[in-house]
Amino acid sequence: MSGPGQGGRGAGGGTGRTRSHRWWAVAAGLVAAALGVAAGELLAAIVSPSLSPVSAVGSVVIDAVPGPVKDAAIALFGTADKTALLVGMGLVIALAAAAAGRLELRRPPSGAAVLGLFGAAGLAAVLSRQQFSLLSILPPVAAAVVAVLVLRALAARIRDLAAAPTENDAAVRRRTVLASVGGGAAVALIGAALAGIARGGQVGVTALRGAVRLPAPSRPAAPVPAGAGLAVDGLAPLVTPAADFYRIDTALSVPLIDPADWRLRVTGMVDREVELSYAELLAEPLQESYVTLACVSNEVGGDLIGNARWLGLPVRELLARAGIRPGADMVLSTSRDGWSASTPLEALTDDRDALLAVGMNGEPLPLEHGFPVRLVVPGLYGYVSATKWVTELRVTRFADETAYWTDRGWGERGPVKLSSRIDVPGRAPVSAGVVTVAGVAWAQHTGISAVQVRVDDGGWQDAELAPGISADTWRQYRISVDLAPGGHDLAVRAVDANGVRQAEEKRPVLPDGATGLHTIRVTAR
Ligand SMILES: Nc1nc2c(c(=O)[nH]1)N[C@H]1C(S)=C(S)[C@@H](COP(=O)(O)O)O[C@H]1N2
Ligand SMILES: [Mo]
């Protein structure tokens, strides 16, 4: 065999062949990056499923992007925001990997250096996470080493091919390149599949959740009054099925918690610290209540709101057991993944049903909604109250500590704003004549007393208000209006139990919730 240097670079010189070498280089870059990512994810899955470098980078991105961008992403992608982020990350990595392949072919080892940089970014991301441990360094380092070595090896073979002195040599070397690139791609696929399987932690916790037997509530929820759920097609159901419940959190991969390992600690300005296991919590007298949970990022008319039946222990009983010291005015709740919320103490000690919840609609909490235990506080937006995967309640003072979103410019107090939404009619044109308008209105912990609908510049008309479950839940309304053929603007406004009317002034979701009236344009034919 002649030496690799013999023909010199570009010996095969024809533009067609050079172009095909470039494509091989792109493929080499992609395969190298894929193998690196697969190796890192596989190792992470084996070491600890919560240490995936991809998730760590994603979480850093989530924490780093400015609030308004995050809000825009939520508005644009809704609950698919995380899939969108992962797809975006995949595209960035693929583009960089393709470029790295080309670079490595022309100017080694600059392409390998690009992949090394990506590994370093993964390492930095892992190091910045809360759950940092020495072991967590391994996956990103392994990913970088694998990617760099594979790229160097593949690029060397492509250069070999480019330098083939004869067509015969070229044919042999092309087969070598094809076999290594193809083989690498196959191994990457298998590795990714194995990582998915090893991530079976998720499967495992799902099984543990399936084994949980929730106790019957000592204090069941008051029965839903007859007629509270109106039979109108397209109207949000009175009780939101868990599968349709909006999901908002900063956790790229759902924290996987074995209920047997779960502990809640009550700490801070207390007379005695209290610790509670899941079994102990289930043995407490639990109560059930319907609470409508809303996100502060919900735009007027938006769907980041849902109503569920929650089973849990009133937080005030737990706090009473710990004994609150004078001067405290806030409880900082922290989740397993390091997220936090600052809740006004009085919302957790007054007579409202603030719950340390284990159940949602009669089932253990879904993994995405906080399994095994979360907080639910009527009347407050989720960001200041609804900590999922909660592990600590620290009694403290607003003056001393801040929480995840309040650190990022959101209001310190987050009472839910009185609001209402039109669900029906939807976007499709309606037949002119009598048209049903229906939707929901909410003023958690205060209650709704009236809902009114306006057609174009007409007067406000009282809608039929369905009976409510409690002041903590939304209420459905319905009204028949007469629409002449043509376009019409429909608006809705609610009045709360104190007679306060929903604010018409348009305000954005930042810093403490949107205001304004939900208005829709309908075409009648
Ligand atoms: N651990 C954790 N809990 C969290 C969050 C989070 O990012 N992490 N987001 C909060 C926000 S902003 C909202 S609106 C509610 C949403 O709860 P859901 O996803 O069950 O609807 O969870 C709250 N609890
Ligand atoms: Mo939220």
mmCIF file of C-alpha atoms in Angstrom, residues 48-293:
data_model
loop_
_atom_site.group_PDB
_atom_site.id
_atom_site.type_symbol
_atom_site.label_atom_id
_atom_site.label_comp_id
_atom_site.label_asym_id
_atom_site.label_seq_id
_atom_site.Cartn_x
_atom_site.Cartn_y
_atom_site.Cartn_z
ATOM 1 C CA SER A 48 -28.169 9.274 37.514
ATOM 2 C CA PRO A 49 -31.102 9.962 35.223
ATOM 3 C CA SER A 50 -31.351 13.550 36.386
ATOM 4 C CA LEU A 51 -27.832 14.383 35.162
ATOM 5 C CA SER A 52 -28.371 14.394 31.424
ATOM 6 C CA PRO A 53 -26.027 16.985 29.859
ATOM 7 C CA VAL A 54 -28.697 17.834 27.266
ATOM 8 C CA SER A 55 -31.196 18.577 30.042
ATOM 9 C CA ALA A 56 -28.578 20.594 31.941
ATOM 10 C CA VAL A 57 -27.825 22.768 28.902
ATOM 11 C CA GLY A 58 -31.546 23.157 28.262
ATOM 12 C CA SER A 59 -32.165 24.179 31.862
ATOM 13 C CA VAL A 60 -29.382 26.745 31.704
ATOM 14 C CA VAL A 61 -30.952 28.147 28.542
ATOM 15 C CA ILE A 62 -34.349 28.252 30.265
ATOM 16 C CA ASP A 63 -32.906 30.050 33.304
ATOM 17 C CA ALA A 64 -30.798 32.415 31.214
ATOM 18 C CA VAL A 65 -33.289 33.646 28.651
ATOM 19 C CA PRO A 66 -34.913 36.901 29.745
ATOM 20 C CA GLY A 67 -38.452 36.678 31.123
ATOM 21 C CA PRO A 68 -40.093 38.358 28.107
ATOM 22 C CA VAL A 69 -38.450 35.867 25.709
ATOM 23 C CA LYS A 70 -39.656 33.018 27.914
ATOM 24 C CA ASP A 71 -43.148 34.501 27.916
ATOM 25 C CA ALA A 72 -43.027 34.834 24.151
ATOM 26 C CA ALA A 73 -41.921 31.197 23.867
ATOM 27 C CA ILE A 74 -44.759 30.093 26.134
ATOM 28 C CA ALA A 75 -47.185 32.195 24.098
ATOM 29 C CA LEU A 76 -45.855 30.818 20.814
ATOM 30 C CA PHE A 77 -45.379 27.150 21.648
ATOM 31 C CA GLY A 78 -47.660 26.800 24.683
ATOM 32 C CA THR A 79 -46.987 23.558 26.489
ATOM 33 C CA ALA A 80 -44.838 22.363 23.560
ATOM 34 C CA ASP A 81 -42.245 24.952 24.629
ATOM 35 C CA LYS A 82 -39.829 22.265 25.854
ATOM 36 C CA THR A 83 -40.063 20.195 22.702
ATOM 37 C CA ALA A 84 -39.387 23.394 20.763
ATOM 38 C CA LEU A 85 -36.315 24.069 22.923
ATOM 39 C CA LEU A 86 -34.964 20.537 22.417
ATOM 40 C CA VAL A 87 -35.536 20.725 18.664
ATOM 41 C CA GLY A 88 -33.795 24.123 18.633
ATOM 42 C CA MET A 89 -30.830 22.742 20.571
ATOM 43 C CA GLY A 90 -30.663 19.768 18.201
ATOM 44 C CA LEU A 91 -30.561 22.103 15.205
ATOM 45 C CA VAL A 92 -27.800 24.244 16.728
ATOM 46 C CA ILE A 93 -25.709 21.156 17.553
ATOM 47 C CA ALA A 94 -26.303 19.658 14.089
ATOM 48 C CA LEU A 95 -25.266 22.870 12.307
ATOM 49 C CA ALA A 96 -22.161 23.220 14.432
ATOM 50 C CA ALA A 97 -21.332 19.543 13.945
ATOM 51 C CA ALA A 98 -21.669 19.823 10.167
ATOM 52 C CA ALA A 99 -19.387 22.854 10.183
ATOM 53 C CA ALA A 100 -16.961 21.027 12.470
ATOM 54 C CA GLY A 101 -16.795 18.168 9.967
ATOM 55 C CA ARG A 102 -15.895 20.524 7.122
ATOM 56 C CA LEU A 103 -13.340 22.353 9.264
ATOM 57 C CA GLU A 104 -11.711 19.151 10.429
ATOM 58 C CA LEU A 105 -11.249 18.005 6.845
ATOM 59 C CA ARG A 106 -9.533 21.238 5.802
ATOM 60 C CA ARG A 107 -7.722 22.365 8.920
ATOM 61 C CA PRO A 108 -7.391 19.678 11.562
ATOM 62 C CA PRO A 109 -7.864 19.850 14.486
ATOM 63 C CA SER A 110 -10.053 22.975 14.321
ATOM 64 C CA GLY A 111 -13.197 20.903 13.754
ATOM 65 C CA ALA A 112 -12.447 18.711 16.735
ATOM 66 C CA ALA A 113 -11.896 21.888 18.759
ATOM 67 C CA VAL A 114 -15.425 23.054 17.898
ATOM 68 C CA LEU A 115 -16.871 19.792 19.220
ATOM 69 C CA GLY A 116 -14.628 20.088 22.286
ATOM 70 C CA LEU A 117 -16.103 23.531 22.932
ATOM 71 C CA PHE A 118 -19.596 22.069 22.883
ATOM 72 C CA GLY A 119 -18.483 19.491 25.434
ATOM 73 C CA ALA A 120 -17.102 22.306 27.582
ATOM 74 C CA ALA A 121 -20.455 24.108 27.348
ATOM 75 C CA GLY A 122 -22.175 20.926 28.524
ATOM 76 C CA LEU A 123 -19.713 20.652 31.393
ATOM 77 C CA ALA A 124 -20.287 24.270 32.394
ATOM 78 C CA ALA A 125 -24.040 23.689 32.313
ATOM 79 C CA VAL A 126 -23.803 20.589 34.502
ATOM 80 C CA LEU A 127 -21.508 22.403 36.964
ATOM 81 C CA SER A 128 -24.002 25.257 37.284
ATOM 82 C CA ARG A 129 -26.905 23.010 38.241
ATOM 83 C CA GLN A 130 -28.203 22.624 41.757
ATOM 84 C CA GLN A 131 -27.848 18.895 41.838
ATOM 85 C CA PHE A 132 -24.167 19.086 41.000
ATOM 86 C CA SER A 133 -22.050 16.128 42.068
ATOM 87 C CA LEU A 134 -18.572 14.975 41.046
ATOM 88 C CA LEU A 135 -20.082 12.130 39.066
ATOM 89 C CA SER A 136 -22.018 14.607 36.970
ATOM 90 C CA ILE A 137 -18.769 15.753 35.320
ATOM 91 C CA LEU A 138 -18.421 12.381 33.657
ATOM 92 C CA PRO A 139 -21.179 12.505 31.013
ATOM 93 C CA PRO A 140 -20.226 15.798 29.324
ATOM 94 C CA VAL A 141 -16.529 14.895 29.411
ATOM 95 C CA ALA A 142 -17.266 11.484 27.908
ATOM 96 C CA ALA A 143 -19.451 13.136 25.272
ATOM 97 C CA ALA A 144 -16.662 15.533 24.253
ATOM 98 C CA VAL A 145 -13.946 12.841 24.195
ATOM 99 C CA VAL A 146 -16.062 10.476 22.087
ATOM 100 C CA ALA A 147 -17.092 13.216 19.652
ATOM 101 C CA VAL A 148 -13.517 14.494 19.212
ATOM 102 C CA LEU A 149 -11.953 11.044 18.741
ATOM 103 C CA VAL A 150 -14.619 9.920 16.297
ATOM 104 C CA LEU A 151 -14.352 13.090 14.236
ATOM 105 C CA ARG A 152 -10.566 12.843 14.066
ATOM 106 C CA ALA A 153 -10.717 9.217 12.981
ATOM 107 C CA LEU A 154 -13.412 9.777 10.361
ATOM 108 C CA ALA A 155 -11.737 12.886 8.961
ATOM 109 C CA ALA A 156 -8.459 10.997 8.595
ATOM 110 C CA ARG A 157 -10.238 8.356 6.521
ATOM 111 C CA ILE A 158 -11.902 10.945 4.325
ATOM 112 C CA ARG A 159 -8.524 12.593 3.710
ATOM 113 C CA ASP A 160 -7.203 9.161 2.848
ATOM 114 C CA LEU A 161 -9.976 8.790 0.334
ATOM 115 C CA ALA A 162 -9.254 12.210 -1.118
ATOM 116 C CA ALA A 163 -5.615 11.240 -1.517
ATOM 117 C CA ALA A 164 -6.303 7.934 -3.291
ATOM 118 C CA PRO A 165 -3.796 7.637 -6.152
ATOM 119 C CA THR A 166 -5.972 5.425 -8.358
ATOM 120 C CA GLU A 167 -9.664 4.848 -8.961
ATOM 121 C CA ASN A 168 -9.238 1.356 -7.512
ATOM 122 C CA ASP A 169 -7.743 2.696 -4.267
ATOM 123 C CA ALA A 170 -10.512 5.287 -4.137
ATOM 124 C CA ALA A 171 -13.184 2.607 -4.411
ATOM 125 C CA VAL A 172 -11.656 0.631 -1.535
ATOM 126 C CA ARG A 173 -11.218 3.700 0.648
ATOM 127 C CA ARG A 174 -14.734 4.925 -0.134
ATOM 128 C CA ARG A 175 -16.042 1.650 1.230
ATOM 129 C CA THR A 176 -14.013 2.173 4.400
ATOM 130 C CA VAL A 177 -15.442 5.680 4.829
ATOM 131 C CA LEU A 178 -18.967 4.465 4.144
ATOM 132 C CA ALA A 179 -18.576 1.627 6.623
ATOM 133 C CA SER A 180 -17.190 3.862 9.395
ATOM 134 C CA VAL A 181 -19.697 6.675 8.933
ATOM 135 C CA GLY A 182 -22.600 4.237 8.576
ATOM 136 C CA GLY A 183 -21.383 2.106 11.462
ATOM 137 C CA GLY A 184 -20.971 5.194 13.642
ATOM 138 C CA ALA A 185 -24.491 6.347 12.839
ATOM 139 C CA ALA A 186 -25.857 2.910 13.721
ATOM 140 C CA VAL A 187 -23.992 2.852 17.033
ATOM 141 C CA ALA A 188 -25.276 6.369 17.821
ATOM 142 C CA LEU A 189 -28.836 5.211 17.215
ATOM 143 C CA ILE A 190 -28.399 2.162 19.411
ATOM 144 C CA GLY A 191 -26.750 4.270 22.120
ATOM 145 C CA ALA A 192 -29.596 6.798 22.045
ATOM 146 C CA ALA A 193 -32.132 3.972 22.283
ATOM 147 C CA LEU A 194 -30.259 2.438 25.227
ATOM 148 C CA ALA A 195 -30.106 5.838 26.942
ATOM 149 C CA GLY A 196 -33.854 6.072 26.512
ATOM 150 C CA ILE A 197 -34.301 2.658 28.065
ATOM 151 C CA ALA A 198 -31.859 3.347 30.880
ATOM 152 C CA ARG A 199 -33.822 6.479 31.529
ATOM 153 C CA GLY A 200 -36.408 3.974 32.533
ATOM 154 C CA GLY A 201 -36.163 5.803 35.859
ATOM 155 C CA GLN A 202 -39.156 7.590 34.484
ATOM 156 C CA VAL A 203 -40.799 4.255 33.838
ATOM 157 C CA GLY A 204 -39.785 3.132 37.301
ATOM 158 C CA VAL A 205 -41.293 6.146 39.057
ATOM 159 C CA THR A 206 -44.412 5.781 36.918
ATOM 160 C CA ALA A 207 -44.707 2.250 38.291
ATOM 161 C CA LEU A 208 -44.186 3.483 41.872
ATOM 162 C CA ARG A 209 -46.894 6.062 41.287
ATOM 163 C CA GLY A 210 -49.174 3.324 39.981
ATOM 164 C CA ALA A 211 -48.641 1.413 43.224
ATOM 165 C CA VAL A 212 -49.716 4.321 45.445
ATOM 166 C CA ARG A 213 -53.075 3.843 47.167
ATOM 167 C CA LEU A 214 -54.449 7.227 48.180
ATOM 168 C CA PRO A 215 -56.544 7.228 51.355
ATOM 169 C CA ALA A 216 -60.145 8.366 51.235
ATOM 170 C CA PRO A 217 -60.371 12.009 52.325
ATOM 171 C CA SER A 218 -61.387 12.588 55.953
ATOM 172 C CA ARG A 219 -63.031 15.746 54.681
ATOM 173 C CA PRO A 220 -64.395 15.145 51.180
ATOM 174 C CA ALA A 221 -64.956 18.036 48.808
ATOM 175 C CA ALA A 222 -68.419 19.561 48.887
ATOM 176 C CA PRO A 223 -70.440 17.938 46.107
ATOM 177 C CA VAL A 224 -70.489 19.723 42.758
ATOM 178 C CA PRO A 225 -73.861 21.527 42.545
ATOM 179 C CA ALA A 226 -76.204 20.310 39.842
ATOM 180 C CA GLY A 227 -75.927 22.459 36.738
ATOM 181 C CA ALA A 228 -72.420 23.757 37.555
ATOM 182 C CA GLY A 229 -71.198 22.226 34.309
ATOM 183 C CA LEU A 230 -73.122 23.627 31.330
ATOM 184 C CA ALA A 231 -73.671 21.380 28.335
ATOM 185 C CA VAL A 232 -72.201 23.638 25.654
ATOM 186 C CA ASP A 233 -69.962 22.213 22.926
ATOM 187 C CA GLY A 234 -66.514 23.785 23.011
ATOM 188 C CA LEU A 235 -66.812 25.119 26.571
ATOM 189 C CA ALA A 236 -63.902 24.155 28.876
ATOM 190 C CA PRO A 237 -65.093 21.335 31.153
ATOM 191 C CA LEU A 238 -65.828 22.364 34.747
ATOM 192 C CA VAL A 239 -63.152 19.975 36.024
ATOM 193 C CA THR A 240 -60.061 19.760 33.839
ATOM 194 C CA PRO A 241 -58.817 16.203 33.201
ATOM 195 C CA ALA A 242 -55.195 15.873 34.372
ATOM 196 C CA ALA A 243 -54.097 14.984 30.844
ATOM 197 C CA ASP A 244 -55.436 18.327 29.568
ATOM 198 C CA PHE A 245 -54.239 20.417 32.511
ATOM 199 C CA TYR A 246 -51.764 23.093 31.450
ATOM 200 C CA ARG A 247 -48.187 22.479 32.526
ATOM 201 C CA ILE A 248 -45.717 25.236 33.287
ATOM 202 C CA ASP A 249 -42.353 24.762 34.984
ATOM 203 C CA THR A 250 -38.637 25.206 34.452
ATOM 204 C CA ALA A 251 -37.871 21.468 34.667
ATOM 205 C CA LEU A 252 -36.673 20.160 31.298
ATOM 206 C CA SER A 253 -36.782 16.596 32.559
ATOM 207 C CA VAL A 254 -39.419 15.880 35.157
ATOM 208 C CA PRO A 255 -37.842 15.301 38.583
ATOM 209 C CA LEU A 256 -38.121 11.585 39.318
ATOM 210 C CA ILE A 257 -38.834 11.054 42.984
ATOM 211 C CA ASP A 258 -39.343 7.696 44.661
ATOM 212 C CA PRO A 259 -42.075 8.447 47.221
ATOM 213 C CA ALA A 260 -40.202 6.227 49.690
ATOM 214 C CA ASP A 261 -37.270 8.690 49.530
ATOM 215 C CA TRP A 262 -39.396 11.822 49.693
ATOM 216 C CA ARG A 263 -39.218 14.002 52.822
ATOM 217 C CA LEU A 264 -40.683 17.401 53.521
ATOM 218 C CA ARG A 265 -38.852 19.580 56.003
ATOM 219 C CA VAL A 266 -40.419 22.580 57.690
ATOM 220 C CA THR A 267 -37.581 24.884 58.694
ATOM 221 C CA GLY A 268 -36.683 28.512 59.367
ATOM 222 C CA MET A 269 -38.477 30.721 61.864
ATOM 223 C CA VAL A 270 -40.171 27.842 63.675
ATOM 224 C CA ASP A 271 -40.125 26.590 67.252
ATOM 225 C CA ARG A 272 -39.284 23.066 66.117
ATOM 226 C CA GLU A 273 -38.383 21.688 62.707
ATOM 227 C CA VAL A 274 -40.862 19.171 61.369
ATOM 228 C CA GLU A 275 -40.048 16.358 58.971
ATOM 229 C CA LEU A 276 -42.646 14.323 57.142
ATOM 230 C CA SER A 277 -42.394 11.210 54.955
ATOM 231 C CA TYR A 278 -44.826 10.290 52.203
ATOM 232 C CA ALA A 279 -46.255 7.414 54.266
ATOM 233 C CA GLU A 280 -46.754 9.769 57.227
ATOM 234 C CA LEU A 281 -48.426 12.318 54.974
ATOM 235 C CA LEU A 282 -50.844 9.703 53.594
ATOM 236 C CA ALA A 283 -51.671 8.675 57.178
ATOM 237 C CA GLU A 284 -52.765 12.227 58.070
ATOM 238 C CA PRO A 285 -56.438 13.200 57.853
ATOM 239 C CA LEU A 286 -56.501 14.581 54.317
ATOM 240 C CA GLN A 287 -59.079 16.831 52.777
ATOM 241 C CA GLU A 288 -60.200 17.276 49.232
ATOM 242 C CA SER A 289 -61.154 20.534 47.534
ATOM 243 C CA TYR A 290 -61.621 21.966 44.078
ATOM 244 C CA VAL A 291 -59.181 24.751 43.271
ATOM 245 C CA THR A 292 -58.703 26.580 39.980
ATOM 246 C CA LEU A 293 -54.987 27.060 39.372
#
